[in-house]
CSV table of C-alpha atoms in Angstrom, one decimal:
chain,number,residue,atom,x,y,z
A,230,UNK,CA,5.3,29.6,-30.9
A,231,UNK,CA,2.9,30.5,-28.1
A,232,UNK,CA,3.9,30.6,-24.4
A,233,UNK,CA,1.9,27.3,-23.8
A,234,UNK,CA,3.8,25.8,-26.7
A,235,UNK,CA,7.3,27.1,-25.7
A,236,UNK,CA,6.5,25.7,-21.7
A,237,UNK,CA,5.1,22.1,-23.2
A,238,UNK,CA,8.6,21.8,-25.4
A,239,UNK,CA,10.9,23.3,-22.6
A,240,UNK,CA,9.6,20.9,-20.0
A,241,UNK,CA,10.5,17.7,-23.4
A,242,UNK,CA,13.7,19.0,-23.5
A,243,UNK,CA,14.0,19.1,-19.7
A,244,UNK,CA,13.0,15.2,-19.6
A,245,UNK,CA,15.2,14.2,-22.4
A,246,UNK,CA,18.2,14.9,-21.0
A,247,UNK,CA,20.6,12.3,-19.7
A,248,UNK,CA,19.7,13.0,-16.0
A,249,UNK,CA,16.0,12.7,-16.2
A,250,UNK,CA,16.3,9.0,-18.5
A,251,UNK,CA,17.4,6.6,-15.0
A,252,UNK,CA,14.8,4.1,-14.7
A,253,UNK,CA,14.6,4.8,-11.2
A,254,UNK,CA,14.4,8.9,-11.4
A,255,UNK,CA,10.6,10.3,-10.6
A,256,UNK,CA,10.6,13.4,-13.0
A,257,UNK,CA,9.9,11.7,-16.2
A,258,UNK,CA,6.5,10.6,-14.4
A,259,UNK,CA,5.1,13.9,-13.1
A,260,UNK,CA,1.7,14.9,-14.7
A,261,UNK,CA,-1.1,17.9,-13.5
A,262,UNK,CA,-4.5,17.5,-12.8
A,263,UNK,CA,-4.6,19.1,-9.4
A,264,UNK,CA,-1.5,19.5,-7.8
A,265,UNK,CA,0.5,22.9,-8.7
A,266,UNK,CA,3.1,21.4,-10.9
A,267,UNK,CA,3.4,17.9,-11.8
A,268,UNK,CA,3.2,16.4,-8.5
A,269,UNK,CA,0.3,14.4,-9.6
A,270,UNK,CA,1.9,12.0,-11.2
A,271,UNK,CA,5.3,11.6,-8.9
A,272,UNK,CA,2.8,10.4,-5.7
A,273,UNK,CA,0.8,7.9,-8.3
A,274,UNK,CA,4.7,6.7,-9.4
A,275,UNK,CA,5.4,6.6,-5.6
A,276,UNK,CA,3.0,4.4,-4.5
A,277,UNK,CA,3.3,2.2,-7.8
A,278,UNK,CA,5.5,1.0,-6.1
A,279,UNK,CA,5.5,1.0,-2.5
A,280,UNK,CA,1.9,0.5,-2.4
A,281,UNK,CA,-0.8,1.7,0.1
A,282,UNK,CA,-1.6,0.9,3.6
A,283,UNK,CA,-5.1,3.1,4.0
A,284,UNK,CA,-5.0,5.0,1.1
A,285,UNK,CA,-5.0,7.8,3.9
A,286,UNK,CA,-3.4,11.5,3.8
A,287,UNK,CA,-3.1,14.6,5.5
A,288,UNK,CA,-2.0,17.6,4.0
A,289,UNK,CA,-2.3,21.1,4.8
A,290,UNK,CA,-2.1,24.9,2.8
A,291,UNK,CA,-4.5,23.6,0.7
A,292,UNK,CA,-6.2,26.4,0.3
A,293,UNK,CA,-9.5,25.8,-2.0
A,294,UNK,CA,-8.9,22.5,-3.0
A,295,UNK,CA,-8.4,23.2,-6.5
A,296,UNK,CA,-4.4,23.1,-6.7
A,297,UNK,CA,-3.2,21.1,-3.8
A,298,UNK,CA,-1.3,17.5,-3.7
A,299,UNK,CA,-4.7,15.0,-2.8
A,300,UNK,CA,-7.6,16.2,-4.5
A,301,UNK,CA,-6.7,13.5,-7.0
A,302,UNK,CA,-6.3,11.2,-4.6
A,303,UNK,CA,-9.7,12.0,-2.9
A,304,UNK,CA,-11.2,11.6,-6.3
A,305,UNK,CA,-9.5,8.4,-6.3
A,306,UNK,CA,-11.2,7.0,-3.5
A,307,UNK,CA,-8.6,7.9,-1.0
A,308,UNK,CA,-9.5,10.0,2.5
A,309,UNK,CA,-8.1,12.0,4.8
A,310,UNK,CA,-7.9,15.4,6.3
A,311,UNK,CA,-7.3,18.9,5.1
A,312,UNK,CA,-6.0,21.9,7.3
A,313,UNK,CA,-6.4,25.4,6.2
A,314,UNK,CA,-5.9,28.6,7.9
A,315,UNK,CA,-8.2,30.5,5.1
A,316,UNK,CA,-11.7,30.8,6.2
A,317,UNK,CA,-13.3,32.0,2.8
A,318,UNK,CA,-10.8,29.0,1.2
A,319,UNK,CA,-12.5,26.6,3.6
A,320,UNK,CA,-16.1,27.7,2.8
A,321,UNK,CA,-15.2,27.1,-0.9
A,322,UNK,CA,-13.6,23.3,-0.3
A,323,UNK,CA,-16.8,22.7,1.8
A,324,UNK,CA,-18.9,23.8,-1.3
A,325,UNK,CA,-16.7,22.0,-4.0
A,326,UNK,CA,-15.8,18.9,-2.0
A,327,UNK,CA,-19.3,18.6,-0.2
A,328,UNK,CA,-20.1,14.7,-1.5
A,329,UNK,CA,-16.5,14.1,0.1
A,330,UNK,CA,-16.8,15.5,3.4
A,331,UNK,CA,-20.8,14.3,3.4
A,332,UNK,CA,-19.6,10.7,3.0
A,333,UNK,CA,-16.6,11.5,5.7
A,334,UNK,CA,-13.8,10.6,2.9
A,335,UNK,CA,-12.8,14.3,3.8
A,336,UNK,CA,-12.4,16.7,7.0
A,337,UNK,CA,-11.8,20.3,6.1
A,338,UNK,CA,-10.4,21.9,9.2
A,339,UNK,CA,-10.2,25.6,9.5
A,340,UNK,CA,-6.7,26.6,11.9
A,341,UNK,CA,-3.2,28.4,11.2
A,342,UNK,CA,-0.7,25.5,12.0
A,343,UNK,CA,2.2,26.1,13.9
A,344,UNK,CA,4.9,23.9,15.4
A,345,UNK,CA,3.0,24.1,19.1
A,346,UNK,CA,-0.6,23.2,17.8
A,347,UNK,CA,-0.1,20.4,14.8
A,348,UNK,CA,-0.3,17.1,16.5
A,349,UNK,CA,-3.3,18.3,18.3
A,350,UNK,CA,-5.4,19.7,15.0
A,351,UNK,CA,-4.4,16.0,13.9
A,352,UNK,CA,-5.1,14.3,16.5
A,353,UNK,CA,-8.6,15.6,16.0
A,354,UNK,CA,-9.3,13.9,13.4
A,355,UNK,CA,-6.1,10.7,13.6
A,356,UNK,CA,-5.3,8.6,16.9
A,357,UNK,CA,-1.6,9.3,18.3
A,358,UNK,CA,1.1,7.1,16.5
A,359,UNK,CA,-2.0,6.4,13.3
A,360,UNK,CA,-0.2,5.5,10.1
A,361,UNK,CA,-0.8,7.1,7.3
A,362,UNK,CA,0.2,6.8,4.1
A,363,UNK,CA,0.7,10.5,2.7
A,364,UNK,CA,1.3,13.3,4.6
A,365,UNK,CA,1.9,16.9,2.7
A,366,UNK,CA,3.8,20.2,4.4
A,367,UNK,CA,2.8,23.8,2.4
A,368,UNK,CA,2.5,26.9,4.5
A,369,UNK,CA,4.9,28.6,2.5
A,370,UNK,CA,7.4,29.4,5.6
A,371,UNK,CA,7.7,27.5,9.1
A,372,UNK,CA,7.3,23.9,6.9
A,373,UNK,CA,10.5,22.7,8.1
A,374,UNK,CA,9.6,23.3,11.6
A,375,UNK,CA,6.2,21.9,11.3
A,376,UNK,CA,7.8,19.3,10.1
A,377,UNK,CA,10.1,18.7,12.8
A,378,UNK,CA,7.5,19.0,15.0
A,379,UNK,CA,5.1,16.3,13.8
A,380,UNK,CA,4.6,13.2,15.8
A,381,UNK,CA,1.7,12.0,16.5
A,382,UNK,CA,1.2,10.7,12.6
A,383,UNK,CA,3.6,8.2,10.9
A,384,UNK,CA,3.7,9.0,7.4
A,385,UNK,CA,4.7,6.6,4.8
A,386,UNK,CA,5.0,9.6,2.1
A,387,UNK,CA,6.0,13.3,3.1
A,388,UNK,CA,5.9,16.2,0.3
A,389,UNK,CA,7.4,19.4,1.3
A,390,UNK,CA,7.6,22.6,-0.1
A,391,UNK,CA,11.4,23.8,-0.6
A,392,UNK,CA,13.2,26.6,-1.2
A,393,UNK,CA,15.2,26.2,-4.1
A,394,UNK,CA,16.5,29.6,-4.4
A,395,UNK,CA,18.7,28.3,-1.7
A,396,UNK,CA,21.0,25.4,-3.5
A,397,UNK,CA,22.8,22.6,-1.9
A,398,UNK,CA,24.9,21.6,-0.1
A,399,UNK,CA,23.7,24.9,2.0
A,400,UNK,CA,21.5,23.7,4.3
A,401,UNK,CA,19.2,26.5,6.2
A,402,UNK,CA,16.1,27.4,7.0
A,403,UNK,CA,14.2,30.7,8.5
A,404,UNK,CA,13.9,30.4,12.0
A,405,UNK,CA,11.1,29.5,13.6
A,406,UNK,CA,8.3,32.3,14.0
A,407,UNK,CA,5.3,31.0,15.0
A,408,UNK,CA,3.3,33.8,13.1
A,409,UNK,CA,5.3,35.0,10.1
A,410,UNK,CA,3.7,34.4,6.8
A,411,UNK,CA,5.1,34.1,3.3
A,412,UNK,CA,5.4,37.9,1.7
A,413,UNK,CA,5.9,36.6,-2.1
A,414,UNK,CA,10.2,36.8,-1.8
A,415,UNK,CA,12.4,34.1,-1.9
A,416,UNK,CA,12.5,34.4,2.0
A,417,UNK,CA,10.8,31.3,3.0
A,418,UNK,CA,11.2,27.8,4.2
A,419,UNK,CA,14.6,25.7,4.0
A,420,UNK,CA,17.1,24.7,1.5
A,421,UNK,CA,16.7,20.8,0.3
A,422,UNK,CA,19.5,19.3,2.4
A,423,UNK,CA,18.1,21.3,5.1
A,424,UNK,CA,14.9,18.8,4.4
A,425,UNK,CA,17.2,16.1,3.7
A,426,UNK,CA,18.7,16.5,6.9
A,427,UNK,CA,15.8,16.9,8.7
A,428,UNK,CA,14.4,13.3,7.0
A,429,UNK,CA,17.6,11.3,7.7
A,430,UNK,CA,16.6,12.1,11.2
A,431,UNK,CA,12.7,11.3,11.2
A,432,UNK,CA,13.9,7.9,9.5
A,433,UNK,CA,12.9,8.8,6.1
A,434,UNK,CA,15.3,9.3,2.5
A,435,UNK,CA,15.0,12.0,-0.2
A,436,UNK,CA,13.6,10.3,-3.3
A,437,UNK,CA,12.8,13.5,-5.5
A,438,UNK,CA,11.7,16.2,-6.2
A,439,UNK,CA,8.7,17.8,-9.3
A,440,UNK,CA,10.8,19.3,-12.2
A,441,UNK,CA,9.6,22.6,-11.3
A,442,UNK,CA,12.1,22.7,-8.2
A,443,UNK,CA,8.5,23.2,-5.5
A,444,UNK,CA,7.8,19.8,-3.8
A,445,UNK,CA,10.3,17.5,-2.5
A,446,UNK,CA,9.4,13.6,-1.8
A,447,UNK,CA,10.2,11.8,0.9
A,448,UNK,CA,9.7,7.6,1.9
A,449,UNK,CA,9.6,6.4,4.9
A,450,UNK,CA,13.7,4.4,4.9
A,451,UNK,CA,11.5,0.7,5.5
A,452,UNK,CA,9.6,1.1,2.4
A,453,UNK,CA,12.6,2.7,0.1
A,454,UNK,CA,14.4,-0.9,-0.1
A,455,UNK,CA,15.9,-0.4,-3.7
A,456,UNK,CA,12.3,1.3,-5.7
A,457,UNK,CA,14.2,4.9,-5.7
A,458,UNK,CA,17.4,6.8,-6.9
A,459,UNK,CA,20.0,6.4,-5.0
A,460,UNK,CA,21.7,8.3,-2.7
A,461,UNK,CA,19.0,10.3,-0.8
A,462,UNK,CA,20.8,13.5,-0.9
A,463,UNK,CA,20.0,16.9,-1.9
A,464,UNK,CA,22.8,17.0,-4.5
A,465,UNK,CA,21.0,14.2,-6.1
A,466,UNK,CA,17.4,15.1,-6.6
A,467,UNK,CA,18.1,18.7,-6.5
A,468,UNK,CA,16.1,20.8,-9.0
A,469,UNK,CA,16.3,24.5,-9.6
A,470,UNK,CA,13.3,26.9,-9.4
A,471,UNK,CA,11.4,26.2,-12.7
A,472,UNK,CA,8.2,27.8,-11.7
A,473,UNK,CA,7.0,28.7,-14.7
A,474,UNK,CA,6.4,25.1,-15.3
A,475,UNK,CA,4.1,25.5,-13.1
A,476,UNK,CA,1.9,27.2,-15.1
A,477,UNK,CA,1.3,24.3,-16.9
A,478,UNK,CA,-2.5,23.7,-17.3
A,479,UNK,CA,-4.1,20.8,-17.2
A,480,UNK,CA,-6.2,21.3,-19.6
A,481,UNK,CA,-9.5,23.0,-18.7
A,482,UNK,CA,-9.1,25.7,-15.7
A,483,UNK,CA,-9.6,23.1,-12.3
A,484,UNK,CA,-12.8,22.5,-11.0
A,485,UNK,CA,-14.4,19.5,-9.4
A,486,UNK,CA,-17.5,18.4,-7.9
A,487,UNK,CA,-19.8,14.9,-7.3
A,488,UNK,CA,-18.3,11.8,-9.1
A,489,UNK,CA,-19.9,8.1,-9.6
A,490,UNK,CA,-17.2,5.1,-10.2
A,491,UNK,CA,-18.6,3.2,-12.6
């Protein structure tokens, strides 16, 4: 059996067991087309049913646009604004995405995000207290003090990047350093209850997180009313680092470029 092979029945097997077959548990609907793993899938399953407001998202470490969490959204006729501190990685989005930003369903805004200058780049482009109905956290080391830090948007769905190296109920988190950057350990970010903590108190509840243990989902506690596993805790939707899963293609390597909906 080839590696591609092995991964596709590894991740079956995964989803058949008795954990993943609660009608209410978002693994079994995670799919790829654009997002790293198969977070795809879990924000389509999300809103399925807690519907949309705007259709509206911000999301930063997006990098080119080619593996983040709202290109398929964007090709969905959602809009919204991405932040990346890459120059070269904004040059290629503004290539790749040009028919978005052109028709203004996209802003690609070049800046290093830190706790101090977040609700002003998004204020830039949102008015204070805007809802929104996605917002997505990946710079791959201060996220849980961004996210601590964000105000001036009112997300109805948060995805955050989490450290599951570090495995409830520890809950930690690097401390704040306004210009560290990820060096490729497991030194990064926070645990999941340090998330879950930290979205008890921002009013929202943990309702999953991908099978490949990277992106944890949060709803807003208004919206949750019964559509999600119960209880919110890390202990709960825990998963462990699978990140060979996401390897996963696709199918064809990612690209995109002009659509027409027909």
């Amino acid at each position: 059996m080839d590696t591609l092979a092995h991964l596709v029945s590894l991740r079956e097997h995964l989803l058949a067991q008795e954990r993943h077959r609660h009608p209410l548990r978002l693994t079994k609907h995670g799919y790829k087309v654009y997002s790293q793993s198969d977070e795809d899938g879990i924000i389509a399953e999300i809103f399925r049913r807690i519907g949309t407001a705007d259709r509206s998202f911000v999301e930063f470490g997006v990098h080119d646009g080619l593996e983040c969490n709202t290109s398929w959204l964007l090709m969905n006729g959602w809009s919204g604004l991405w932040i990346d501190a890459n120059e070269a990685a904004c040059a290629a989005v503004r290539t790749t995405h040009r028919s978005w930003i052109e028709s203004g369903a996209l802003t690609m805004t070049n800046a290093f995000v830190t706790a101090e200058n977040i609700n002003p780049v998004i204020g830039a482009h949102y008015p204070r207290s805007r809802e929104i109905d996605l917002l997505s956290v990946d710079v791959d080391y201060n996220d849980y003090w961004i996210w601590k830090a964000i105000t001036d948007v009112r997300p109805r769905v948060v995805i955050i990047e989490y450290n599951a190296t570090w495995l409830p109920p520890l809950s930690i988190s690097v401390p704040y350093a306004p210009s560290a950057v990820h060096d490729g350990s497991n030194y990064f970010g926070a645990s999941l209850n340090a998330f879950a903590k930290l979205g008890t108190e921002k009013g929202y509840d943990l309702v999953g997180c991908c099978l490949a243990g990277v992106n944890a989902f949060f709803v807003r506690r208004d919206l949750v009313q019964g559509r999600f596993l119960a209880p919110g805790s890390a202990e709960e939707h825990y998963e462990p680092p699978r990140y060979y899963l996401a390897s996963l293609p696709a199918g064809h390597r990612s690209n995109i470029g002009p659509v027409v909906h027909v």
